[in-house]
Tab-separated table of C-alpha atoms in Angstrom:
chain	number	residue	atom	x	y	z
A	16	UNK	CA	75.907	137.033	35.512
A	17	UNK	CA	78.505	139.735	34.984
A	18	UNK	CA	77.029	141.522	38.034
A	19	UNK	CA	78.102	138.655	40.320
A	20	UNK	CA	81.438	138.283	38.539
A	21	UNK	CA	82.424	141.905	39.049
A	22	UNK	CA	80.967	142.081	42.555
A	23	UNK	CA	83.311	139.274	43.587
A	24	UNK	CA	86.240	141.197	42.127
A	25	UNK	CA	85.534	144.559	43.793
A	26	UNK	CA	83.957	143.396	47.053
A	27	UNK	CA	87.244	143.500	48.966
A	28	UNK	CA	87.533	147.296	48.647
A	29	UNK	CA	84.633	148.057	51.052
A	30	UNK	CA	85.505	144.970	53.129
A	31	UNK	CA	89.102	145.999	53.852
A	32	UNK	CA	88.269	147.940	57.020
A	33	UNK	CA	85.870	145.285	58.464
A	34	UNK	CA	88.464	142.584	57.793
A	35	UNK	CA	91.142	144.755	59.418
A	36	UNK	CA	88.942	145.185	62.504
A	37	UNK	CA	88.410	141.444	62.961
A	38	UNK	CA	91.863	140.202	61.964
A	39	UNK	CA	94.223	143.079	62.778
A	40	UNK	CA	95.855	142.671	59.369
A	41	UNK	CA	98.385	145.241	58.145
A	42	UNK	CA	97.991	147.488	55.095
A	43	UNK	CA	100.373	145.227	53.190
A	44	UNK	CA	98.320	142.110	53.963
A	45	UNK	CA	95.053	143.818	53.103
A	46	UNK	CA	96.538	145.152	49.899
A	47	UNK	CA	97.667	141.630	49.057
A	48	UNK	CA	94.141	140.332	49.683
A	49	UNK	CA	92.705	142.696	47.080
A	50	UNK	CA	95.631	142.008	44.763
A	51	UNK	CA	95.039	138.259	44.910
A	52	UNK	CA	91.570	138.750	43.428
A	53	UNK	CA	93.036	140.784	40.587
A	54	UNK	CA	95.997	138.449	40.148
A	55	UNK	CA	93.534	135.593	39.908
A	56	UNK	CA	91.711	137.539	37.206
A	57	UNK	CA	94.972	137.921	35.279
A	58	UNK	CA	96.264	134.347	35.462
A	59	UNK	CA	93.591	132.477	33.446
A	60	UNK	CA	93.420	134.900	30.514
A	61	UNK	CA	95.837	132.999	28.265
A	62	UNK	CA	94.624	129.527	29.328
A	63	UNK	CA	91.087	130.722	28.629
A	64	UNK	CA	92.207	131.789	25.181
A	65	UNK	CA	93.462	128.252	24.612
A	66	UNK	CA	90.148	126.830	25.872
A	67	UNK	CA	88.241	129.052	23.459
A	68	UNK	CA	90.114	127.512	20.528
A	69	UNK	CA	88.657	124.140	21.547
A	70	UNK	CA	85.263	124.590	23.228
A	71	UNK	CA	82.374	127.031	22.954
A	72	UNK	CA	82.150	130.394	24.668
A	73	UNK	CA	78.995	129.284	26.521
A	74	UNK	CA	80.703	126.271	28.103
A	75	UNK	CA	83.621	128.417	29.263
A	76	UNK	CA	81.219	130.940	30.791
A	77	UNK	CA	79.418	128.120	32.611
A	78	UNK	CA	82.750	126.930	34.013
A	79	UNK	CA	83.533	130.419	35.294
A	80	UNK	CA	80.232	130.463	37.183
A	81	UNK	CA	81.031	127.148	38.849
A	82	UNK	CA	84.481	128.404	39.891
A	83	UNK	CA	82.985	131.618	41.286
A	84	UNK	CA	80.375	129.750	43.325
A	85	UNK	CA	82.912	127.351	44.834
A	86	UNK	CA	85.595	129.998	45.366
A	87	UNK	CA	83.295	132.436	47.134
A	88	UNK	CA	81.895	129.678	49.337
A	89	UNK	CA	85.432	128.662	50.312
A	90	UNK	CA	86.407	132.264	51.120
A	91	UNK	CA	83.305	132.808	53.248
A	92	UNK	CA	84.167	129.743	55.344
A	93	UNK	CA	87.920	130.414	55.665
A	94	UNK	CA	89.378	131.543	58.999
A	95	UNK	CA	93.108	131.412	58.342
A	96	UNK	CA	94.499	134.538	56.562
A	97	UNK	CA	96.355	132.333	54.092
A	98	UNK	CA	93.124	130.594	53.145
A	99	UNK	CA	91.465	133.983	52.664
A	100	UNK	CA	94.168	134.844	50.143
A	101	UNK	CA	93.602	131.539	48.353
A	102	UNK	CA	89.865	132.182	48.272
A	103	UNK	CA	90.272	135.702	46.895
A	104	UNK	CA	92.571	134.332	44.198
A	105	UNK	CA	89.990	131.710	43.216
A	106	UNK	CA	87.261	134.346	43.005
A	107	UNK	CA	89.526	136.318	40.708
A	108	UNK	CA	90.095	133.263	38.509
A	109	UNK	CA	86.380	133.147	37.759
A	110	UNK	CA	86.317	136.760	36.584
A	111	UNK	CA	89.305	136.278	34.302
A	112	UNK	CA	87.728	133.274	32.617
A	113	UNK	CA	84.316	134.903	32.324
A	114	UNK	CA	85.399	138.276	30.932
A	115	UNK	CA	87.647	136.746	28.280
A	116	UNK	CA	84.872	134.495	26.991
A	117	UNK	CA	81.877	136.776	27.553
A	118	UNK	CA	83.313	139.960	26.017
A	119	UNK	CA	84.306	137.981	22.944
A	120	UNK	CA	80.825	136.476	22.713
A	121	UNK	CA	79.124	139.861	23.141
A	122	UNK	CA	81.170	141.402	20.313
A	123	UNK	CA	80.247	138.462	18.065
A	124	UNK	CA	76.553	138.741	18.905
A	125	UNK	CA	76.581	142.411	17.826
A	126	UNK	CA	79.355	142.765	15.199
A	127	UNK	CA	77.975	145.993	13.716
A	128	UNK	CA	78.062	147.937	17.006
A	129	UNK	CA	80.524	146.190	19.315
A	130	UNK	CA	81.210	149.324	21.352
A	131	UNK	CA	77.555	149.820	22.168
A	132	UNK	CA	77.052	146.159	23.126
A	133	UNK	CA	80.226	146.017	25.213
A	134	UNK	CA	79.242	149.276	26.889
A	135	UNK	CA	75.875	147.845	27.914
A	136	UNK	CA	77.580	144.711	29.216
A	137	UNK	CA	79.922	146.996	31.123
A	138	UNK	CA	76.988	148.876	32.639
A	139	UNK	CA	75.730	145.626	34.152
A	140	UNK	CA	79.217	144.952	35.471
A	141	UNK	CA	79.568	148.445	36.876
A	142	UNK	CA	76.264	148.255	38.705
A	143	UNK	CA	77.943	145.658	40.907
A	144	UNK	CA	80.789	148.036	41.678
A	145	UNK	CA	78.282	150.802	42.403
A	146	UNK	CA	76.229	148.606	44.666
A	147	UNK	CA	79.163	147.056	46.510
A	148	UNK	CA	79.780	149.837	49.101
A	149	UNK	CA	76.065	150.291	49.871
A	150	UNK	CA	75.428	146.556	49.859
A	151	UNK	CA	78.346	145.886	52.190
A	152	UNK	CA	77.282	148.715	54.503
A	153	UNK	CA	73.823	147.120	54.770
A	154	UNK	CA	75.162	143.595	55.242
A	155	UNK	CA	77.504	144.764	58.012
A	156	UNK	CA	74.459	146.026	59.912
A	157	UNK	CA	72.785	142.616	59.894
A	158	UNK	CA	75.847	140.355	59.695
A	159	UNK	CA	79.596	140.246	59.048
A	160	UNK	CA	81.890	140.340	56.041
A	161	UNK	CA	81.412	136.565	55.803
A	162	UNK	CA	77.684	137.127	55.327
A	163	UNK	CA	78.428	139.246	52.262
A	164	UNK	CA	80.538	136.511	50.679
A	165	UNK	CA	77.923	133.869	51.453
A	166	UNK	CA	75.317	135.953	49.640
A	167	UNK	CA	77.551	136.285	46.574
A	168	UNK	CA	78.085	132.519	46.519
A	169	UNK	CA	74.345	131.817	46.486
A	170	UNK	CA	73.683	134.433	43.799
A	171	UNK	CA	76.535	133.118	41.640
A	172	UNK	CA	75.127	129.606	41.722
A	173	UNK	CA	71.662	130.775	40.717
A	174	UNK	CA	72.762	132.967	37.798
A	175	UNK	CA	75.066	130.228	36.497
A	176	UNK	CA	72.107	127.863	36.296
A	177	UNK	CA	69.985	130.555	34.611
A	178	UNK	CA	72.673	131.339	32.008
A	179	UNK	CA	73.122	127.669	31.172
A	180	UNK	CA	69.401	127.171	30.574
A	181	UNK	CA	69.174	130.270	28.355
A	182	UNK	CA	72.299	129.353	26.355
A	183	UNK	CA	70.946	125.885	25.594
A	184	UNK	CA	67.803	127.397	24.091
A	185	UNK	CA	69.597	130.088	22.045
A	186	UNK	CA	71.314	130.093	18.648
A	187	UNK	CA	74.792	131.463	19.398
A	188	UNK	CA	77.241	132.603	16.679
A	189	UNK	CA	80.144	130.387	15.611
A	190	UNK	CA	82.357	133.280	14.466
A	191	UNK	CA	85.330	131.813	16.329
A	192	UNK	CA	85.265	128.458	14.570
A	193	UNK	CA	88.491	129.304	12.696
A	194	UNK	CA	90.274	130.658	15.791
A	195	UNK	CA	92.513	127.687	16.561
A	196	UNK	CA	96.008	129.163	17.019
A	197	UNK	CA	96.531	131.427	20.042
A	198	UNK	CA	100.236	132.046	19.442
A	199	UNK	CA	99.664	132.670	15.768
A	200	UNK	CA	96.961	135.221	16.550
A	201	UNK	CA	99.179	136.951	19.113
A	202	UNK	CA	102.046	137.211	16.624
A	203	UNK	CA	99.791	138.487	13.858
A	204	UNK	CA	98.088	141.122	16.040
A	205	UNK	CA	100.897	142.090	18.403
A	206	UNK	CA	100.817	145.757	17.353
A	207	UNK	CA	97.249	146.353	18.508
A	208	UNK	CA	97.693	144.105	21.565
A	209	UNK	CA	100.743	146.032	22.809
A	210	UNK	CA	99.060	149.369	22.107
A	211	UNK	CA	96.011	148.350	24.128
A	212	UNK	CA	98.067	147.029	27.048
A	213	UNK	CA	100.199	150.177	27.115
A	214	UNK	CA	97.120	152.397	27.078
A	215	UNK	CA	95.316	150.711	29.946
A	216	UNK	CA	98.043	148.877	31.899
A	217	UNK	CA	99.582	151.587	34.086
A	218	UNK	CA	96.280	153.470	34.337
A	219	UNK	CA	94.578	150.291	35.522
A	220	UNK	CA	97.319	149.614	38.071
A	221	UNK	CA	96.985	153.129	39.490
A	222	UNK	CA	93.195	152.860	39.658
A	223	UNK	CA	93.405	149.424	41.275
A	224	UNK	CA	95.630	150.768	44.025
A	225	UNK	CA	93.588	153.933	44.426
A	226	UNK	CA	90.088	152.505	44.721
A	227	UNK	CA	91.096	149.647	47.038
A	228	UNK	CA	92.511	152.216	49.479
A	229	UNK	CA	90.008	154.973	48.749
A	230	UNK	CA	88.316	154.649	52.143
A	231	UNK	CA	91.726	154.606	53.844
A	232	UNK	CA	92.722	157.740	51.915
A	233	UNK	CA	89.514	159.474	52.966
A	234	UNK	CA	90.216	158.764	56.638
A	235	UNK	CA	93.782	160.060	56.199
A	236	UNK	CA	92.437	163.491	55.194
A	237	UNK	CA	90.057	163.695	58.145
A	238	UNK	CA	86.879	162.123	56.788
A	239	UNK	CA	85.028	159.231	58.396
A	240	UNK	CA	85.062	155.711	56.992
A	241	UNK	CA	81.379	156.154	56.121
A	242	UNK	CA	82.186	159.267	54.104
A	243	UNK	CA	84.968	157.339	52.403
A	244	UNK	CA	82.534	154.624	51.360
A	245	UNK	CA	80.220	157.319	50.001
A	246	UNK	CA	83.066	158.713	47.890
A	247	UNK	CA	83.817	155.224	46.618
A	248	UNK	CA	80.150	154.815	45.720
A	249	UNK	CA	80.239	158.079	43.753
A	250	UNK	CA	83.335	156.981	41.837
A	251	UNK	CA	81.826	153.637	40.911
A	252	UNK	CA	78.430	155.213	40.219
A	253	UNK	CA	79.960	157.538	37.646
A	254	UNK	CA	81.170	154.429	35.855
A	255	UNK	CA	77.617	153.430	34.895
A	256	UNK	CA	77.033	156.311	32.440
A	257	UNK	CA	80.709	156.107	31.469
A	258	UNK	CA	80.322	152.573	30.124
A	259	UNK	CA	77.074	153.489	28.372
A	260	UNK	CA	78.340	156.686	26.716
A	261	UNK	CA	81.907	155.597	26.041
A	262	UNK	CA	80.813	152.413	24.295
A	263	UNK	CA	78.784	154.462	21.836
A	264	UNK	CA	81.543	157.026	21.346
A	265	UNK	CA	84.007	154.217	20.664
A	266	UNK	CA	81.891	153.162	17.667
A	267	UNK	CA	81.956	156.696	16.244
A	268	UNK	CA	85.279	158.344	17.128
A	269	UNK	CA	88.821	157.575	15.897
A	270	UNK	CA	90.115	154.988	18.357
A	271	UNK	CA	93.610	156.223	19.212
A	272	UNK	CA	92.789	159.932	19.751
A	273	UNK	CA	89.824	158.940	21.909
A	274	UNK	CA	91.905	156.567	24.033
A	275	UNK	CA	94.682	159.122	24.494
A	276	UNK	CA	92.160	161.780	25.524
A	277	UNK	CA	90.824	159.496	28.246
A	278	UNK	CA	94.354	158.657	29.417
A	279	UNK	CA	95.254	162.366	29.574
A	280	UNK	CA	92.145	163.144	31.622
A	281	UNK	CA	92.893	160.360	34.110
A	282	UNK	CA	96.497	161.520	34.464
A	283	UNK	CA	95.276	165.011	35.294
A	284	UNK	CA	92.857	163.628	37.892
A	285	UNK	CA	95.578	161.714	39.742
A	286	UNK	CA	97.932	164.707	39.732
A	287	UNK	CA	95.288	167.069	41.134
A	288	UNK	CA	93.987	164.774	43.912
A	289	UNK	CA	96.635	165.659	46.577
A	290	UNK	CA	95.600	169.324	46.389
A	291	UNK	CA	91.947	168.632	47.239
A	292	UNK	CA	90.513	168.818	50.752
A	293	UNK	CA	87.043	168.502	52.221
A	294	UNK	CA	84.177	166.176	51.452
A	295	UNK	CA	82.541	168.154	48.648
A	296	UNK	CA	85.692	168.736	46.629
A	297	UNK	CA	86.547	165.047	46.950
A	298	UNK	CA	82.968	164.144	46.014
A	299	UNK	CA	83.257	166.151	42.796
A	300	UNK	CA	86.638	164.571	42.118
A	301	UNK	CA	85.216	161.098	42.708
A	302	UNK	CA	82.521	161.622	40.079
A	303	UNK	CA	84.997	162.933	37.514
A	304	UNK	CA	87.703	160.318	38.060
A	305	UNK	CA	85.116	157.537	38.159
A	306	UNK	CA	83.654	158.617	34.831
A	307	UNK	CA	87.050	159.034	33.194
A	308	UNK	CA	88.655	155.749	34.229
A	309	UNK	CA	85.603	153.655	33.449
A	310	UNK	CA	85.356	155.237	29.999
A	311	UNK	CA	88.615	153.604	28.986
A	312	UNK	CA	87.441	149.997	29.420
A	313	UNK	CA	84.709	149.848	26.729
A	314	UNK	CA	86.858	152.046	24.489
A	315	UNK	CA	89.772	149.595	24.540
A	316	UNK	CA	87.478	146.578	24.192
A	317	UNK	CA	85.758	148.126	21.162
A	318	UNK	CA	89.144	149.071	19.663
A	319	UNK	CA	90.232	145.440	19.871
A	320	UNK	CA	87.125	143.318	19.462
A	321	UNK	CA	85.567	145.597	16.870
A	322	UNK	CA	88.470	145.233	14.443
A	323	UNK	CA	90.013	141.815	15.145
A	324	UNK	CA	89.120	139.238	12.464
A	325	UNK	CA	87.098	136.171	13.472
A	326	UNK	CA	90.100	133.867	13.183
A	327	UNK	CA	92.079	135.903	15.750
A	328	UNK	CA	89.464	137.521	18.003
A	329	UNK	CA	89.340	135.321	21.107
A	330	UNK	CA	93.043	134.418	21.077
A	331	UNK	CA	94.283	137.975	20.586
A	332	UNK	CA	91.824	139.331	23.159
A	333	UNK	CA	92.945	136.717	25.687
A	334	UNK	CA	96.575	137.710	25.099
A	335	UNK	CA	95.712	141.361	25.631
A	336	UNK	CA	93.726	140.492	28.769
A	337	UNK	CA	96.659	138.600	30.257
A	338	UNK	CA	99.086	141.452	29.666
A	339	UNK	CA	96.675	144.104	30.863
A	340	UNK	CA	95.768	142.275	34.067
A	341	UNK	CA	99.374	141.398	34.928
A	342	UNK	CA	100.071	145.133	34.957
A	343	UNK	CA	96.916	146.052	36.889
A	344	UNK	CA	96.945	143.331	39.528
A	345	UNK	CA	99.880	144.571	41.687
A	346	UNK	CA	98.285	147.986	42.206
A	347	UNK	CA	96.789	147.538	45.666
A	348	UNK	CA	99.688	145.424	46.956
A	349	UNK	CA	102.134	148.100	45.803
A	350	UNK	CA	100.136	150.861	47.471
A	351	UNK	CA	99.790	148.861	50.685
A	352	UNK	CA	103.509	148.098	50.827
A	353	UNK	CA	104.473	151.728	50.221
A	354	UNK	CA	102.054	152.917	52.908
A	355	UNK	CA	103.531	150.435	55.385
A	356	UNK	CA	106.979	151.751	54.458
A	357	UNK	CA	105.927	155.251	55.523
A	358	UNK	CA	105.219	156.827	52.136
A	359	UNK	CA	102.433	159.387	52.473
A	360	UNK	CA	99.400	159.474	50.212
A	361	UNK	CA	100.337	162.839	48.603
A	362	UNK	CA	103.804	161.563	47.695
A	363	UNK	CA	102.361	158.303	46.433
A	364	UNK	CA	99.750	160.027	44.268
A	365	UNK	CA	102.268	162.410	42.735
A	366	UNK	CA	104.500	159.476	41.862
A	367	UNK	CA	101.576	157.687	40.223
A	368	UNK	CA	100.687	160.818	38.280
A	369	UNK	CA	104.232	161.209	36.990
A	370	UNK	CA	104.291	157.562	35.866
A	371	UNK	CA	101.042	158.108	33.966
A	372	UNK	CA	102.417	161.282	32.417
A	373	UNK	CA	105.476	159.431	31.113
A	374	UNK	CA	103.238	156.810	29.492
A	375	UNK	CA	100.986	159.483	28.005
A	376	UNK	CA	103.867	161.441	26.470
A	377	UNK	CA	105.319	158.261	24.973
A	378	UNK	CA	101.952	157.217	23.512
A	379	UNK	CA	101.243	160.653	22.030
A	380	UNK	CA	104.717	160.758	20.485
A	381	UNK	CA	104.225	157.352	18.869
A	382	UNK	CA	100.793	158.367	17.588
A	383	UNK	CA	102.084	161.584	16.034
A	384	UNK	CA	104.825	159.526	14.386
A	385	UNK	CA	102.188	157.216	12.895
A	386	UNK	CA	103.391	154.155	14.795
A	387	UNK	CA	100.203	153.247	16.673
A	388	UNK	CA	97.725	151.054	14.754
A	389	UNK	CA	94.222	152.424	14.241
A	390	UNK	CA	92.813	148.896	13.825
A	391	UNK	CA	93.786	145.234	13.828
A	392	UNK	CA	95.371	143.581	10.822
A	393	UNK	CA	92.872	141.901	8.529
C-alpha cells in the first residue's frame, strides 16, 4: 500500500514536462502543482494524530486509501489547472494520513528493532519513487499523463481492499491505547520533536525543490529530458539500499551523531552540484545524493518512534510530521518562483547549500553543548 501512497506523492516530478507541454504552464505553476501534493501531505498530520487517539491505526490507514483512490481519480479527470491543484492536494492528504498512522503501527509491530522495520517499510515506499520515472516514460508511450493517474487510482483501490481484508484477520498491537492527549504528548516530548524537525526540515525542503526540478536542471546544463529522467531514476534508486541500510544503522549507532553525519553529507552534495558537468559526473552525483538524503528518513523515524513511550508515540510523531512537512512542502514552489524571477540554478543551489550549512553548524554546536536529546523522555 505504501508503494501507491508514495507513487502518488512523487509522480508529479516526471510529469512536470508532459503537463507543461499540454498546458503551457509556467515554472511557478508547475512548482505549485508539486508543492500542493506535499502541502496536502503536511496538513493532515496533526488531525491524524487526533484521530489516532480515538480510533485504530488500521481504520485510519483504510481511510487514507479511500482518499487516495478518490483524489487520484479526480485529478485524472480534471481539465482546469485549478482543479489539478485541488487534485494534487487531495492526493497529498492521503499520504499524510497514511504515513502518520502506518509508521506508528510498524514501530509498534516491531518494538525491538524499529529502525529495521521502518527501513523495510521505507524500501517499499522508495520502490515507487524509483519506478516513477521509468513507469511514466512507458505510460507516455502508450497514453498521456492522465493515463498514469488513472492507473494509480485503480491500484490504490485494489490495495486498500487487500489491506482491509488482511487487517481484519490479524491481531494488531494496542500499544497506543493510553495515547489520548495530543497536546500533552507534544508538550512532554517537544525537545525531541524540535530536534527532529530541525534536522530534516530544511534538508527536506531543499530535496523537495531539487528533485521536482531535476529534469529541468539537467536540460539547463545541456542534457536531454530523457537523460534527466535517468538521473532522477538513479537518485531515487539509490534510496532503496539507503532505507534498508540506514534503518539497521539507526538501531545500532548513537542517534544524534548519525543524523548530523547524514546532514553534513547532504550539505556537501548540494554545495558541490553547481561545479559538476556532463552526464557521468551528474550520474555519480545522483547516486550519492540519493543515498544520502534517503538515509535520513528512517534514521529520524527510528530516533523518534524507537524511543517515544506508548502513551505519547502517535501524538508526538504526528506533531513532528506536521512540523517537518510544513517546512518541506514549499520547496518546489520556492524553486519554481525563483527560476521564474531569473535566478539561475547555480546561484539557487549555492544559496540552498549555505542555508543547510547554517543549520548544520547550529545543530553541531547544540550537540557539543549537550543540548540535543539522545532519546525521548520516558
